[in-house]
Amino acid sequence: MRTLYILYKKELKHFLMTPFGWIVLAFIMLLQGLSLSSVLEQYEKAPVQTSMLQSSLSTPLFWIYFIFIFPLITMKQFAEEERSGTLENLMTAPVTTWQVVFSKYLSSYTFYAILWIPVLLHIQLFSLITGTPAPVTPSEMYGSFGILLLIGSFFVAVGILASALTSSQIVAAIMTFGALVFVVFLGFVPMIAGDSFQGAPIFHYISVHEHLSYFSRGLIDIRPIVLYSSLAFFTLILTHHLVDYRRWKH
């Protein structure tokens, strides 16, 4: 555990102690603010039945920056070290492959979780500026952040796997983006083809936007928890085998 902690701390510093991490945080914070502002404008124009968080998590702007988060924070993890030659040195050190893979995954996932802290600050600022509670209940808030962390656990794992497949950050980012767009698109298949075909329940089960909509209303479902946890675990196993193969090959 001590070795894992040292590797994790080293990887996390790459996000928190470099300009790259702060630029990403500032960029995402700006887009989150714009997304919430667009929702508040809708509240001014007409009554809205959904909560502030649920509405902000369904805007086109949210989906744009949400999918782009993962290529940004994962593309360097293995690809950059493979390109610079430092990965080979790391693989010959007295550490296990699991420690290397999990430290990179955990650091990326921690930074991903940090990116959502500004949303909490925006909600607090709303209450301070307007003098009224934000139009969101605690259950809706817990559900929204819970499902974002769940989805992120799988999406970060996909990015780590893509980074381990190539020595090019650009290629890793493109693979991650393409894979995540495909996963998100699968949830829209019933909306395009209708619910009449036999496979519709499967697409509803894996629908990312339906999970977001459900949890952001404060409704907790065990099935997405099992789904994303299992997919993240399976993806990390694939990454482990890939990195382990490279390790013994060298």
CSV table of C-alpha atoms in Angstrom, one decimal:
chain,number,residue,atom,x,y,z
A,1,MET,CA,0.0,0.0,0.0
A,2,ARG,CA,2.9,2.4,0.7
A,3,THR,CA,4.3,1.9,-2.8
A,4,LEU,CA,0.8,2.5,-4.3
A,5,TYR,CA,0.4,5.7,-2.2
A,6,ILE,CA,3.8,7.0,-3.3
A,7,LEU,CA,3.0,6.4,-7.0
A,8,TYR,CA,-0.5,7.8,-6.6
A,9,LYS,CA,0.9,11.0,-4.9
A,10,LYS,CA,3.5,11.4,-7.7
A,11,GLU,CA,0.8,11.0,-10.4
A,12,LEU,CA,-1.6,13.4,-8.6
A,13,LYS,CA,1.1,16.1,-8.4
A,14,HIS,CA,1.2,16.1,-12.2
A,15,PHE,CA,-2.3,17.5,-12.1
A,16,LEU,CA,-2.2,19.7,-9.1
A,17,MET,CA,1.4,21.1,-9.3
A,18,THR,CA,1.5,21.9,-13.0
A,19,PRO,CA,-0.1,24.6,-15.2
A,20,PHE,CA,-1.9,21.9,-17.2
A,21,GLY,CA,-4.1,20.8,-14.3
A,22,TRP,CA,-5.1,24.3,-13.3
A,23,ILE,CA,-5.8,25.3,-16.9
A,24,VAL,CA,-8.1,22.3,-17.3
A,25,LEU,CA,-9.8,23.2,-13.9
A,26,ALA,CA,-10.3,26.8,-15.0
A,27,PHE,CA,-11.7,25.8,-18.4
A,28,ILE,CA,-14.1,23.3,-17.0
A,29,MET,CA,-15.2,25.7,-14.2
A,30,LEU,CA,-16.0,28.3,-16.9
A,31,LEU,CA,-18.1,25.9,-18.9
A,32,GLN,CA,-19.9,24.7,-15.8
A,33,GLY,CA,-20.7,28.3,-14.9
A,34,LEU,CA,-22.0,28.9,-18.4
A,35,SER,CA,-24.1,25.8,-18.3
A,36,LEU,CA,-25.7,26.8,-15.0
A,37,SER,CA,-26.2,30.4,-16.3
A,38,SER,CA,-28.1,29.1,-19.3
A,39,VAL,CA,-30.4,27.1,-16.9
A,40,LEU,CA,-31.0,30.2,-14.8
A,41,GLU,CA,-32.0,32.1,-17.9
A,42,GLN,CA,-34.6,29.4,-18.6
A,43,TYR,CA,-36.0,29.9,-15.1
A,44,GLU,CA,-36.5,33.6,-15.8
A,45,LYS,CA,-38.3,33.0,-19.1
A,46,ALA,CA,-40.8,30.3,-18.0
A,47,PRO,CA,-41.5,27.9,-15.1
A,48,VAL,CA,-39.2,24.8,-15.1
A,49,GLN,CA,-40.2,21.6,-13.5
A,50,THR,CA,-36.7,20.1,-13.2
A,51,SER,CA,-34.1,21.1,-10.6
A,52,MET,CA,-31.2,23.4,-11.4
A,53,LEU,CA,-28.7,20.5,-11.4
A,54,GLN,CA,-30.9,18.2,-13.5
A,55,SER,CA,-31.4,20.9,-16.1
A,56,SER,CA,-27.7,21.8,-16.2
A,57,LEU,CA,-26.8,18.1,-16.7
A,58,SER,CA,-28.9,17.9,-19.8
A,59,THR,CA,-27.7,20.9,-21.7
A,60,PRO,CA,-25.7,20.5,-25.0
A,61,LEU,CA,-22.9,22.4,-23.4
A,62,PHE,CA,-22.7,19.9,-20.5
A,63,TRP,CA,-22.3,17.0,-22.9
A,64,ILE,CA,-19.6,18.8,-24.8
A,65,TYR,CA,-17.3,19.5,-21.9
A,66,PHE,CA,-18.3,16.3,-20.0
A,67,ILE,CA,-17.0,14.0,-22.8
A,68,PHE,CA,-13.9,16.2,-23.4
A,69,ILE,CA,-12.8,16.0,-19.8
A,70,PHE,CA,-11.7,12.4,-20.0
A,71,PRO,CA,-9.4,12.6,-23.0
A,72,LEU,CA,-7.8,15.7,-21.4
A,73,ILE,CA,-7.0,14.1,-18.1
A,74,THR,CA,-6.0,10.6,-19.3
A,75,MET,CA,-4.2,11.0,-22.6
A,76,LYS,CA,-0.8,11.6,-21.0
A,77,GLN,CA,-0.9,8.8,-18.4
A,78,PHE,CA,0.8,6.0,-20.4
A,79,ALA,CA,1.3,7.6,-23.8
A,80,GLU,CA,3.6,10.4,-22.7
A,81,GLU,CA,5.7,8.0,-20.6
A,82,GLU,CA,5.9,5.5,-23.5
A,83,ARG,CA,7.0,8.3,-25.9
A,84,SER,CA,9.6,9.8,-23.5
A,85,GLY,CA,11.0,6.4,-22.5
A,86,THR,CA,10.2,6.8,-18.8
A,87,LEU,CA,7.6,4.0,-18.8
A,88,GLU,CA,10.3,1.4,-19.4
A,89,ASN,CA,12.3,2.6,-16.4
A,90,LEU,CA,9.1,2.5,-14.3
A,91,MET,CA,8.3,-1.0,-15.4
A,92,THR,CA,11.8,-2.2,-14.4
A,93,ALA,CA,11.4,-0.7,-10.9
A,94,PRO,CA,10.4,-2.9,-7.9
A,95,VAL,CA,6.7,-2.2,-8.4
A,96,THR,CA,3.8,-4.4,-9.6
A,97,THR,CA,1.9,-3.7,-12.8
A,98,TRP,CA,-1.3,-3.3,-10.7
A,99,GLN,CA,0.3,-0.6,-8.6
A,100,VAL,CA,1.4,1.3,-11.8
A,101,VAL,CA,-2.0,1.0,-13.5
A,102,PHE,CA,-4.1,1.7,-10.4
A,103,SER,CA,-2.0,4.7,-9.3
A,104,LYS,CA,-2.5,6.3,-12.7
A,105,TYR,CA,-6.2,5.5,-12.7
A,106,LEU,CA,-6.8,6.7,-9.1
A,107,SER,CA,-4.9,10.0,-9.7
A,108,SER,CA,-6.9,10.7,-12.8
A,109,TYR,CA,-10.2,9.8,-11.0
A,110,THR,CA,-9.3,12.0,-8.1
A,111,PHE,CA,-8.6,14.9,-10.4
A,112,TYR,CA,-11.9,14.2,-12.2
A,113,ALA,CA,-13.8,14.4,-8.9
A,114,ILE,CA,-12.0,17.7,-8.0
A,115,LEU,CA,-13.3,19.2,-11.3
A,116,TRP,CA,-16.9,19.0,-9.9
A,117,ILE,CA,-16.2,20.9,-6.7
A,118,PRO,CA,-16.8,24.3,-8.5
A,119,VAL,CA,-20.4,23.2,-9.1
A,120,LEU,CA,-20.9,23.1,-5.3
A,121,LEU,CA,-19.3,26.6,-5.1
A,122,HIS,CA,-21.7,27.8,-7.7
A,123,ILE,CA,-24.7,26.6,-5.8
A,124,GLN,CA,-23.4,28.2,-2.6
A,125,LEU,CA,-22.8,31.5,-4.5
A,126,PHE,CA,-26.4,31.4,-5.8
A,127,SER,CA,-27.7,31.3,-2.2
A,128,LEU,CA,-25.4,34.0,-1.1
A,129,ILE,CA,-26.1,36.4,-4.0
A,130,THR,CA,-29.9,35.9,-4.2
A,131,GLY,CA,-30.5,35.3,-0.5
A,132,THR,CA,-32.7,32.3,-1.3
A,133,PRO,CA,-31.9,28.6,-1.3
A,134,ALA,CA,-30.7,27.2,-4.6
A,135,PRO,CA,-33.5,25.3,-6.5
A,136,VAL,CA,-32.0,21.9,-5.7
A,137,THR,CA,-32.7,19.5,-2.8
A,138,PRO,CA,-30.0,17.6,-1.0
A,139,SER,CA,-31.2,14.3,-2.4
A,140,GLU,CA,-30.9,15.7,-6.0
A,141,MET,CA,-27.5,17.0,-5.2
A,142,TYR,CA,-26.2,13.7,-3.8
A,143,GLY,CA,-27.8,11.8,-6.7
A,144,SER,CA,-26.3,14.1,-9.3
A,145,PHE,CA,-22.7,13.9,-7.9
A,146,GLY,CA,-23.1,10.2,-7.2
A,147,ILE,CA,-23.9,9.3,-10.8
A,148,LEU,CA,-21.2,11.7,-12.1
A,149,LEU,CA,-18.7,9.9,-10.0
A,150,LEU,CA,-20.0,6.5,-11.1
A,151,ILE,CA,-20.0,7.3,-14.8
A,152,GLY,CA,-16.5,8.8,-14.3
A,153,SER,CA,-15.2,5.7,-12.8
A,154,PHE,CA,-15.8,3.8,-16.1
A,155,PHE,CA,-14.9,6.7,-18.5
A,156,VAL,CA,-11.6,7.4,-16.7
A,157,ALA,CA,-10.8,3.6,-17.1
A,158,VAL,CA,-11.5,3.9,-20.8
A,159,GLY,CA,-9.1,6.8,-21.1
A,160,ILE,CA,-6.4,5.0,-19.2
A,161,LEU,CA,-6.8,1.9,-21.5
A,162,ALA,CA,-6.6,4.1,-24.6
A,163,SER,CA,-3.5,5.8,-23.3
A,164,ALA,CA,-1.8,2.4,-22.7
A,165,LEU,CA,-2.5,1.4,-26.3
A,166,THR,CA,-0.4,4.1,-28.0
A,167,SER,CA,2.6,6.3,-27.5
A,168,SER,CA,0.8,9.3,-29.0
A,169,GLN,CA,-1.3,11.6,-26.7
A,170,ILE,CA,-3.3,12.8,-29.7
A,171,VAL,CA,-4.2,9.3,-30.8
A,172,ALA,CA,-5.1,8.3,-27.2
A,173,ALA,CA,-7.3,11.4,-26.9
A,174,ILE,CA,-9.1,10.6,-30.2
A,175,MET,CA,-9.6,6.9,-29.2
A,176,THR,CA,-11.0,7.9,-25.8
A,177,PHE,CA,-13.3,10.6,-27.3
A,178,GLY,CA,-14.6,8.2,-30.0
A,179,ALA,CA,-15.2,5.4,-27.5
A,180,LEU,CA,-17.1,7.6,-25.1
A,181,VAL,CA,-19.2,9.2,-27.9
A,182,PHE,CA,-20.2,5.7,-29.0
A,183,VAL,CA,-21.1,4.7,-25.4
A,184,VAL,CA,-23.2,7.9,-25.0
A,185,PHE,CA,-24.8,7.4,-28.4
A,186,LEU,CA,-26.0,3.9,-27.5
A,187,GLY,CA,-28.4,5.4,-25.0
A,188,PHE,CA,-30.1,7.4,-27.7
A,189,VAL,CA,-30.8,4.4,-29.9
A,190,PRO,CA,-34.3,3.8,-28.4
A,191,MET,CA,-35.1,7.5,-29.1
A,192,ILE,CA,-34.1,7.1,-32.7
A,193,ALA,CA,-35.4,3.6,-33.5
A,194,GLY,CA,-38.3,3.6,-31.0
A,195,ASP,CA,-39.0,1.1,-28.2
A,196,SER,CA,-40.7,-1.5,-30.3
A,197,PHE,CA,-37.6,-3.6,-31.1
A,198,GLN,CA,-36.5,-6.4,-28.8
A,199,GLY,CA,-33.2,-4.9,-27.7
A,200,ALA,CA,-34.6,-1.6,-26.5
A,201,PRO,CA,-34.5,-2.5,-22.7
A,202,ILE,CA,-30.7,-3.2,-23.1
A,203,PHE,CA,-30.1,0.2,-24.5
A,204,HIS,CA,-32.2,1.8,-21.8
A,205,TYR,CA,-30.2,-0.1,-19.2
A,206,ILE,CA,-26.9,1.3,-20.5
A,207,SER,CA,-28.2,4.8,-21.3
A,208,VAL,CA,-25.9,7.4,-19.7
A,209,HIS,CA,-28.3,10.3,-20.1
A,210,GLU,CA,-31.1,8.3,-18.5
A,211,HIS,CA,-28.9,7.5,-15.6
A,212,LEU,CA,-28.1,11.1,-15.2
A,213,SER,CA,-31.7,12.1,-15.4
A,214,TYR,CA,-32.8,9.5,-12.9
A,215,PHE,CA,-30.1,10.1,-10.3
A,216,SER,CA,-30.3,13.9,-10.6
A,217,ARG,CA,-33.9,13.7,-9.4
A,218,GLY,CA,-32.7,12.0,-6.2
A,219,LEU,CA,-33.8,8.5,-7.3
A,220,ILE,CA,-31.1,5.9,-6.6
A,221,ASP,CA,-31.0,2.7,-8.7
A,222,ILE,CA,-28.6,-0.1,-7.9
A,223,ARG,CA,-28.3,-1.2,-11.5
A,224,PRO,CA,-26.1,1.7,-12.8
A,225,ILE,CA,-23.9,1.2,-9.7
A,226,VAL,CA,-23.3,-2.4,-10.7
A,227,LEU,CA,-23.0,-1.6,-14.4
A,228,TYR,CA,-20.3,1.2,-14.1
A,229,SER,CA,-18.4,-0.5,-11.3
A,230,SER,CA,-18.2,-3.8,-13.3
A,231,LEU,CA,-17.2,-2.0,-16.5
A,232,ALA,CA,-14.5,0.0,-14.8
A,233,PHE,CA,-13.1,-3.1,-13.2
A,234,PHE,CA,-13.1,-5.0,-16.5
A,235,THR,CA,-11.5,-2.2,-18.3
A,236,LEU,CA,-8.7,-1.9,-15.7
A,237,ILE,CA,-8.1,-5.6,-16.0
A,238,LEU,CA,-7.6,-5.2,-19.8
A,239,THR,CA,-5.2,-2.3,-19.1
A,240,HIS,CA,-3.3,-4.4,-16.6
A,241,HIS,CA,-2.9,-7.3,-19.1
A,242,LEU,CA,-1.8,-4.8,-21.8
A,243,VAL,CA,0.8,-3.1,-19.6
A,244,ASP,CA,2.0,-6.4,-18.2
A,245,TYR,CA,2.5,-7.7,-21.7
A,246,ARG,CA,4.6,-4.7,-22.5
A,247,ARG,CA,6.6,-5.1,-19.3
A,248,TRP,CA,7.6,-8.7,-19.9
A,249,LYS,CA,8.2,-8.0,-23.6
A,250,HIS,CA,10.8,-5.4,-22.7
